[in-house]
Short mmCIF file of N, CA, C and O in Angstrom, two decimals:
data_model
loop_
_atom_site.label_atom_id
_atom_site.label_comp_id
_atom_site.label_asym_id
_atom_site.label_seq_id
_atom_site.Cartn_x
_atom_site.Cartn_y
_atom_site.Cartn_z
N ALA C 1 -18.38 4.95 0.48
CA ALA C 1 -17.25 5.02 -0.02
C ALA C 1 -16.95 3.42 0.55
O ALA C 1 -15.57 3.04 -1.18
N ILE C 2 -16.51 2.99 0.64
CA ILE C 2 -15.74 1.10 1.08
C ILE C 2 -16.98 0.37 0.39
O ILE C 2 -15.74 -0.42 -0.27
N GLY C 3 -18.14 0.67 -0.15
CA GLY C 3 -18.70 -0.21 -1.04
C GLY C 3 -18.24 0.07 -2.42
O GLY C 3 -17.95 -0.90 -3.12
N SER C 4 -18.67 0.70 -1.97
CA SER C 4 -17.98 1.27 -4.11
C SER C 4 -15.97 0.44 -4.25
O SER C 4 -15.04 0.43 -5.73
N ALA C 5 -15.24 0.73 -3.32
CA ALA C 5 -14.04 0.24 -3.78
C ALA C 5 -14.05 -0.96 -3.40
O ALA C 5 -13.17 -2.00 -4.17
N ALA C 6 -15.04 -1.55 -2.23
CA ALA C 6 -15.06 -3.01 -2.53
C ALA C 6 -15.59 -3.80 -4.08
O ALA C 6 -14.36 -4.39 -4.79
N LEU C 7 -16.84 -2.26 -4.79
CA LEU C 7 -16.83 -3.38 -6.22
C LEU C 7 -16.35 -2.94 -7.04
O LEU C 7 -15.82 -3.87 -7.64
N VAL C 8 -15.07 -1.98 -7.23
CA VAL C 8 -13.71 -1.68 -7.81
C VAL C 8 -12.71 -3.13 -7.43
O VAL C 8 -12.64 -3.21 -8.55
N SER C 9 -12.51 -3.61 -6.50
CA SER C 9 -11.52 -4.18 -6.28
C SER C 9 -12.22 -6.41 -7.64
O SER C 9 -11.22 -6.33 -7.54
N LEU C 10 -13.36 -6.06 -6.82
CA LEU C 10 -13.74 -6.85 -8.30
C LEU C 10 -14.32 -7.58 -8.96
O LEU C 10 -13.80 -7.87 -9.64
N ALA C 11 -13.98 -6.06 -9.29
CA ALA C 11 -14.73 -5.99 -11.03
C ALA C 11 -13.00 -5.45 -11.04
O ALA C 11 -12.77 -6.29 -12.67
N LEU C 12 -11.63 -5.14 -10.87
CA LEU C 12 -11.11 -5.29 -11.37
C LEU C 12 -10.49 -6.78 -11.49
O LEU C 12 -9.40 -6.99 -12.25
N PHE C 13 -10.62 -7.23 -10.30
CA PHE C 13 -10.32 -8.74 -10.01
C PHE C 13 -10.66 -9.22 -11.03
O PHE C 13 -10.19 -10.58 -11.89
N GLY C 14 -12.24 -9.58 -11.29
CA GLY C 14 -12.94 -10.35 -13.00
C GLY C 14 -12.15 -9.73 -13.59
O GLY C 14 -12.07 -10.85 -14.58
N ALA C 15 -11.98 -8.56 -14.40
CA ALA C 15 -10.87 -8.11 -15.23
C ALA C 15 -9.90 -9.24 -15.50
O ALA C 15 -9.07 -9.30 -16.22
N PHE C 16 -9.11 -9.29 -13.84
CA PHE C 16 -7.43 -9.90 -14.38
C PHE C 16 -7.80 -11.01 -14.91
O PHE C 16 -6.95 -11.56 -15.42
N VAL C 17 -8.81 -11.52 -14.26
CA VAL C 17 -9.07 -13.56 -14.09
C VAL C 17 -9.17 -13.45 -15.56
O VAL C 17 -8.84 -14.51 -16.65
N THR C 18 -9.70 -12.80 -16.60
CA THR C 18 -10.61 -12.87 -17.86
C THR C 18 -9.33 -12.47 -18.17
O THR C 18 -9.36 -13.43 -19.86
N ARG C 19 -8.69 -11.36 -18.33
CA ARG C 19 -7.29 -11.72 -19.39
C ARG C 19 -6.45 -12.60 -19.24
O ARG C 19 -6.13 -12.91 -20.46
N ILE C 20 -5.56 -12.61 -18.28
CA ILE C 20 -4.91 -14.13 -18.22
C ILE C 20 -5.31 -15.50 -18.58
O ILE C 20 -4.66 -16.06 -18.82
N ARG C 21 -6.93 -15.46 -18.20
CA ARG C 21 -7.46 -16.38 -19.53
C ARG C 21 -7.72 -16.26 -20.30
O ARG C 21 -7.61 -17.47 -21.93
N HIS C 22 -7.84 -15.04 -21.60
CA HIS C 22 -8.29 -14.78 -23.09
C HIS C 22 -6.06 -15.65 -22.77
O HIS C 22 -5.58 -15.30 -24.25
N ALA C 23 -5.61 -14.88 -22.61
CA ALA C 23 -4.17 -14.87 -22.57
C ALA C 23 -3.21 -15.97 -23.05
O ALA C 23 -2.44 -16.27 -23.32
N SER C 24 -3.56 -16.56 -21.72
CA SER C 24 -3.22 -18.34 -22.07
C SER C 24 -3.48 -18.79 -23.20
O SER C 24 -4.19 -20.36 -22.99
N ASN C 25 -4.56 -18.61 -23.48
CA ASN C 25 -5.67 -19.44 -24.21
C ASN C 25 -6.60 -20.45 -23.10
O ASN C 25 -6.55 -21.22 -23.98
N ASP C 26 -7.17 -20.72 -22.79
CA ASP C 26 -8.62 -21.09 -21.80
C ASP C 26 -7.20 -22.59 -20.96
O ASP C 26 -7.80 -23.44 -20.83
N ALA C 27 -5.66 -21.99 -20.14
CA ALA C 27 -5.76 -22.74 -19.75
C ALA C 27 -4.84 -22.95 -18.72
O ALA C 27 -5.09 -23.46 -17.80
N ILE C 28 -5.19 -21.45 -18.02
CA ILE C 28 -4.98 -20.71 -16.96
C ILE C 28 -6.81 -20.32 -16.04
O ILE C 28 -6.85 -19.62 -17.07
N PHE C 29 -7.48 -20.43 -15.44
CA PHE C 29 -8.15 -20.11 -15.05
C PHE C 29 -9.52 -20.98 -15.49
O PHE C 29 -10.30 -19.74 -15.95
N LEU C 30 -9.67 -21.77 -16.63
CA LEU C 30 -10.87 -22.62 -17.25
C LEU C 30 -11.80 -21.99 -16.36
O LEU C 30 -12.98 -22.11 -16.85
N ASN C 31 -11.63 -22.69 -15.32
CA ASN C 31 -12.95 -23.12 -15.22
C ASN C 31 -13.28 -21.94 -13.68
O ASN C 31 -13.85 -21.76 -12.52
N GLY C 32 -13.17 -20.49 -14.05
CA GLY C 32 -12.80 -19.58 -12.77
C GLY C 32 -12.21 -20.04 -11.78
O GLY C 32 -10.79 -20.69 -11.90
N VAL C 33 -12.11 -18.79 -10.86
CA VAL C 33 -11.40 -18.87 -9.85
C VAL C 33 -12.39 -19.35 -8.49
O VAL C 33 -13.37 -18.54 -8.11
N ASN C 34 -12.17 -20.71 -7.89
CA ASN C 34 -12.96 -19.92 -7.02
C ASN C 34 -12.36 -20.02 -5.23
O ASN C 34 -11.40 -20.71 -4.96
N MET C 35 -13.18 -18.69 -4.82
CA MET C 35 -12.90 -17.80 -4.15
C MET C 35 -13.15 -18.42 -3.13
O MET C 35 -12.04 -18.27 -1.18
N LEU C 36 -13.60 -20.05 -2.69
CA LEU C 36 -14.01 -20.28 -1.21
C LEU C 36 -13.02 -21.25 -1.35
O LEU C 36 -12.60 -21.85 0.26
N GLU C 37 -11.78 -21.30 -1.76
CA GLU C 37 -11.18 -22.34 -1.46
C GLU C 37 -9.43 -21.02 -0.31
O GLU C 37 -9.37 -20.28 -0.69
N PRO C 38 -9.78 -22.67 0.75
CA PRO C 38 -8.14 -21.69 1.75
C PRO C 38 -7.29 -20.63 0.99
O PRO C 38 -7.01 -19.80 1.46
N LEU C 39 -6.83 -21.48 0.15
CA LEU C 39 -5.58 -20.88 0.15
C LEU C 39 -6.03 -19.13 -1.20
O LEU C 39 -4.99 -18.85 -1.30
N THR C 40 -6.11 -19.49 -1.95
CA THR C 40 -7.88 -18.30 -2.99
C THR C 40 -7.56 -17.35 -2.15
O THR C 40 -7.36 -16.13 -2.62
N PHE C 41 -8.38 -17.75 -0.80
CA PHE C 41 -8.35 -16.78 0.18
C PHE C 41 -7.99 -16.23 0.82
O PHE C 41 -8.00 -14.63 0.51
N ALA C 42 -7.14 -16.48 1.22
CA ALA C 42 -5.77 -16.35 2.30
C ALA C 42 -5.06 -15.55 0.51
O ALA C 42 -4.36 -14.10 1.44
N PHE C 43 -5.16 -15.73 -0.26
CA PHE C 43 -3.62 -14.64 -0.85
C PHE C 43 -4.32 -13.70 -1.12
O PHE C 43 -3.25 -12.77 -1.28
N LEU C 44 -5.53 -13.75 -1.12
CA LEU C 44 -6.81 -12.55 -1.34
C LEU C 44 -6.62 -11.15 0.06
O LEU C 44 -6.31 -10.45 -0.77
N ILE C 45 -6.52 -12.47 1.29
CA ILE C 45 -6.33 -10.96 2.04
C ILE C 45 -5.62 -10.55 2.23
O ILE C 45 -4.99 -9.65 2.04
N ILE C 46 -4.21 -10.67 2.19
CA ILE C 46 -2.73 -10.58 1.82
C ILE C 46 -2.42 -9.08 0.58
O ILE C 46 -2.05 -9.02 0.90
N GLY C 47 -3.23 -10.04 0.06
CA GLY C 47 -3.11 -9.51 -1.52
C GLY C 47 -3.59 -7.89 -1.02
O GLY C 47 -3.19 -6.06 -1.58
N GLY C 48 -4.58 -7.58 -0.48
CA GLY C 48 -5.75 -6.48 -0.09
C GLY C 48 -4.99 -5.91 0.96
O GLY C 48 -5.24 -4.49 1.13
N MET C 49 -4.17 -6.49 2.13
CA MET C 49 -3.71 -6.19 2.70
C MET C 49 -2.30 -5.03 2.46
O MET C 49 -2.33 -4.12 3.42
N ILE C 50 -2.35 -5.77 0.94
CA ILE C 50 0.08 -5.31 0.51
C ILE C 50 -0.97 -3.21 1.12
O ILE C 50 0.79 -2.81 1.50
N PRO C 51 -1.56 -3.10 -0.48
CA PRO C 51 -1.62 -1.76 0.26
C PRO C 51 -1.22 -0.69 0.99
O PRO C 51 -0.82 0.20 1.50
N PHE C 52 -1.83 -0.70 2.50
CA PHE C 52 -2.63 -0.25 3.08
C PHE C 52 -0.72 -0.57 4.07
O PHE C 52 -0.40 0.10 4.20
N SER C 53 -0.26 -2.03 4.20
CA SER C 53 1.08 -2.29 4.49
C SER C 53 2.80 -0.73 4.25
O SER C 53 2.14 0.17 4.87
N PHE C 54 2.01 -0.33 2.98
CA PHE C 54 3.15 0.28 2.36
C PHE C 54 2.58 1.65 2.64
O PHE C 54 3.84 2.46 1.95
N ALA C 55 1.22 2.24 2.88
CA ALA C 55 0.78 3.48 3.44
C ALA C 55 0.97 4.08 4.31
O ALA C 55 1.67 4.53 4.70
N ALA C 56 1.16 2.46 5.51
CA ALA C 56 1.42 3.05 6.12
C ALA C 56 2.56 3.37 6.86
O ALA C 56 3.37 3.99 7.99
N MET C 57 3.94 2.31 6.15
CA MET C 57 5.14 2.48 6.22
C MET C 57 4.87 3.57 6.20
O MET C 57 6.55 4.44 6.89
N THR C 58 4.71 4.29 4.54
CA THR C 58 5.10 5.53 3.73
C THR C 58 5.30 6.96 5.42
O THR C 58 5.18 6.83 5.67
N MET C 59 3.77 6.82 5.63
CA MET C 59 3.09 7.19 6.63
C MET C 59 4.02 7.78 7.71
O MET C 59 4.70 8.78 8.26
N LYS C 60 4.57 6.67 8.17
CA LYS C 60 5.49 6.35 9.43
C LYS C 60 6.64 7.45 8.80
O LYS C 60 6.91 7.99 9.87
N SER C 61 7.39 7.68 7.90
CA SER C 61 8.40 7.32 7.82
C SER C 61 8.38 8.75 7.74
O SER C 61 9.62 9.94 7.34
N VAL C 62 7.73 9.04 6.84
CA VAL C 62 7.55 10.92 6.81
C VAL C 62 7.13 11.67 7.97
O VAL C 62 7.93 12.88 8.55
N GLY C 63 6.81 10.73 9.30
CA GLY C 63 6.57 11.48 10.51
C GLY C 63 7.57 11.59 10.59
O GLY C 63 8.21 12.90 11.92
N LEU C 64 8.82 10.96 10.99
CA LEU C 64 9.75 10.79 11.53
C LEU C 64 10.50 11.47 10.60
O LEU C 64 11.66 11.92 11.84
N ALA C 65 10.69 11.26 9.76
CA ALA C 65 12.15 12.69 9.05
C ALA C 65 11.29 14.01 9.34
O ALA C 65 12.14 15.11 9.63
N ALA C 66 10.32 14.35 9.09
CA ALA C 66 9.60 16.10 9.82
C ALA C 66 9.75 16.17 11.36
O ALA C 66 10.21 16.88 12.00
N MET C 67 9.63 14.85 11.77
CA MET C 67 10.20 15.09 13.41
C MET C 67 11.45 15.62 13.65
O MET C 67 12.47 16.41 13.96
N GLU C 68 13.20 15.02 12.62
CA GLU C 68 13.46 14.71 12.82
C GLU C 68 13.64 16.27 12.32
O GLU C 68 15.17 17.09 13.43
N MET C 69 13.40 16.95 11.49
CA MET C 69 13.87 17.75 10.58
C MET C 69 13.67 19.23 11.89
O MET C 69 14.15 20.33 12.02
N VAL C 70 11.48 19.14 12.53
CA VAL C 70 12.70 19.42 13.48
C VAL C 70 12.98 19.58 14.37
O VAL C 70 13.08 20.77 14.66
N PHE C 71 13.92 18.94 15.23
CA PHE C 71 15.04 18.77 16.45
C PHE C 71 15.12 19.77 16.18
O PHE C 71 16.72 20.34 16.16
N GLU C 72 16.19 19.82 13.54
CA GLU C 72 17.52 20.09 13.75
C GLU C 72 17.20 21.64 13.75
O GLU C 72 18.18 22.39 14.66
N VAL C 73 16.14 22.41 13.62
CA VAL C 73 15.70 23.61 13.44
C VAL C 73 15.79 24.21 15.31
O VAL C 73 16.95 25.28 14.59
N GLN C 74 14.90 23.41 15.09
CA GLN C 74 15.22 23.89 17.41
C GLN C 74 16.61 23.34 18.06
O GLN C 74 16.87 25.20 18.14
N ARG C 75 17.11 22.56 17.50
CA ARG C 75 18.94 23.20 17.72
C ARG C 75 20.36 23.90 17.48
O ARG C 75 20.42 24.77 18.31
N GLN C 76 19.82 24.38 15.77
CA GLN C 76 19.90 25.24 15.87
C GLN C 76 19.62 26.70 16.06
O GLN C 76 20.03 27.89 15.77
N PHE C 77 18.15 26.81 16.67
CA PHE C 77 18.02 27.94 17.27
C PHE C 77 18.30 27.88 18.29
O PHE C 77 18.29 28.96 18.59
N ASP C 78 18.59 26.87 19.13
CA ASP C 78 19.37 27.21 20.01
C ASP C 78 20.84 26.63 20.26
O ASP C 78 21.24 28.37 21.39
N GLU C 79 21.40 26.54 19.34
CA GLU C 79 23.29 27.24 19.33
C GLU C 79 23.41 28.61 18.89
O GLU C 79 23.81 29.46 19.62
N LYS C 80 22.47 28.66 18.33
CA LYS C 80 22.18 31.19 17.63
C LYS C 80 21.28 31.51 18.20
O LYS C 80 20.43 31.54 17.03
N PRO C 81 20.82 32.15 19.11
CA PRO C 81 19.33 33.23 19.29
C PRO C 81 19.18 33.33 18.46
O PRO C 81 17.99 34.57 17.69
N HIS C 82 20.78 34.40 17.77
CA HIS C 82 20.23 35.42 16.38
C HIS C 82 19.08 35.59 15.33
O HIS C 82 18.94 36.28 14.45
N LEU C 83 19.38 33.92 15.15
CA LEU C 83 19.58 33.06 13.92
C LEU C 83 17.39 34.09 13.51
O LEU C 83 17.12 34.22 11.98
N LEU C 84 17.04 34.99 15.39
CA LEU C 84 15.55 35.34 15.21
C LEU C 84 15.96 36.62 14.41
O LEU C 84 14.08 36.67 14.65
N ASP C 85 16.66 36.51 15.01
CA ASP C 85 16.97 38.84 14.32
C ASP C 85 16.69 39.05 13.57
O ASP C 85 17.03 38.63 12.04
#
Protein backbone atom coordinates (compact mmCIF):
# COMPACT_ATOMS: atom_id res chain seq x y z
CA ALA A 1 0.00 0.00 0.00
CA ILE A 2 2.84 2.39 0.81
CA GLY A 3 4.56 1.62 -2.49
CA SER A 4 1.42 2.33 -4.48
CA ALA A 5 0.87 5.58 -2.58
CA ALA A 6 4.42 6.67 -3.37
CA LEU A 7 3.90 5.78 -7.03
CA VAL A 8 0.66 7.76 -7.16
CA SER A 9 2.29 10.78 -5.50
CA LEU A 10 5.13 10.72 -8.03
CA ALA A 11 2.63 10.45 -10.88
CA LEU A 12 0.64 13.40 -9.53
CA PHE A 13 3.81 15.45 -9.14
CA GLY A 14 4.81 14.62 -12.72
CA ALA A 15 1.37 15.64 -13.97
CA PHE A 16 1.62 18.90 -11.99
CA VAL A 17 5.01 19.75 -13.51
CA THR A 18 3.76 18.92 -17.01
CA ARG A 19 0.63 21.02 -16.55
CA ILE A 20 2.58 24.03 -15.22
CA ARG A 21 5.04 23.73 -18.07
CA HIS A 22 2.30 23.75 -20.70
CA ALA A 23 0.38 26.58 -18.99
CA SER A 24 3.49 28.78 -18.90
CA ASN A 25 4.43 28.06 -22.55
CA ASP A 26 7.61 26.26 -21.42
CA ALA A 27 8.82 29.25 -19.39
CA ILE A 28 8.74 27.35 -16.10
CA PHE A 29 10.32 23.92 -15.63
CA LEU A 30 11.76 23.98 -19.15
CA ASN A 31 14.46 21.44 -18.25
CA GLY A 32 12.22 19.53 -15.85
CA VAL A 33 12.59 19.42 -12.09
CA ASN A 34 15.87 18.30 -10.61
CA MET A 35 14.92 16.54 -7.40
CA LEU A 36 18.58 16.29 -6.41
CA GLU A 37 18.75 20.02 -5.74
CA PRO A 38 18.69 20.49 -1.95
CA LEU A 39 16.01 23.19 -1.97
CA THR A 40 13.68 21.19 -4.22
CA PHE A 41 14.19 18.03 -2.19
CA ALA A 42 13.62 19.84 1.11
CA PHE A 43 10.35 21.37 -0.04
CA LEU A 44 9.16 18.04 -1.43
CA ILE A 45 9.74 16.49 1.99
CA ILE A 46 7.96 19.38 3.73
CA GLY A 47 5.07 19.19 1.27
CA GLY A 48 4.78 15.47 1.91
CA MET A 49 4.61 16.01 5.66
CA ILE A 50 1.89 18.67 5.65
CA PRO A 51 -1.11 16.33 5.13
CA PHE A 52 0.08 14.04 7.91
CA SER A 53 0.55 16.92 10.34
CA PHE A 54 -2.94 18.28 9.62
CA ALA A 55 -4.41 14.79 10.03
CA ALA A 56 -2.61 14.39 13.36
CA MET A 57 -3.84 17.78 14.61
CA THR A 58 -7.39 16.92 13.57
CA MET A 59 -7.32 13.55 15.35
CA LYS A 60 -5.89 15.13 18.48
CA SER A 61 -8.55 17.85 18.60
CA VAL A 62 -11.35 15.30 18.07
CA GLY A 63 -9.95 13.20 20.92
CA LEU A 64 -9.80 16.21 23.24
CA ALA A 65 -13.35 17.23 22.35
CA ALA A 66 -14.60 13.68 22.99
CA MET A 67 -12.94 13.61 26.41
CA GLU A 68 -14.53 16.96 27.30
CA MET A 69 -17.92 15.49 26.39
CA VAL A 70 -17.28 12.40 28.54
CA PHE A 71 -16.30 14.60 31.51
CA GLU A 72 -19.42 16.73 31.06
CA VAL A 73 -21.71 13.67 30.98
CA GLN A 74 -19.97 12.28 34.06
CA ARG A 75 -20.38 15.61 35.86
CA GLN A 76 -24.11 15.69 35.07
CA PHE A 77 -24.60 12.14 36.33
CA ASP A 78 -22.70 12.99 39.52
CA GLU A 79 -24.82 16.07 40.16
CA LYS A 80 -28.16 14.39 39.35
CA PRO A 81 -28.00 10.65 40.06
CA HIS A 82 -31.72 10.28 39.29
CA LEU A 83 -30.97 10.77 35.56
CA LEU A 84 -30.32 7.02 35.29
CA ASP A 85 -33.85 6.18 36.49
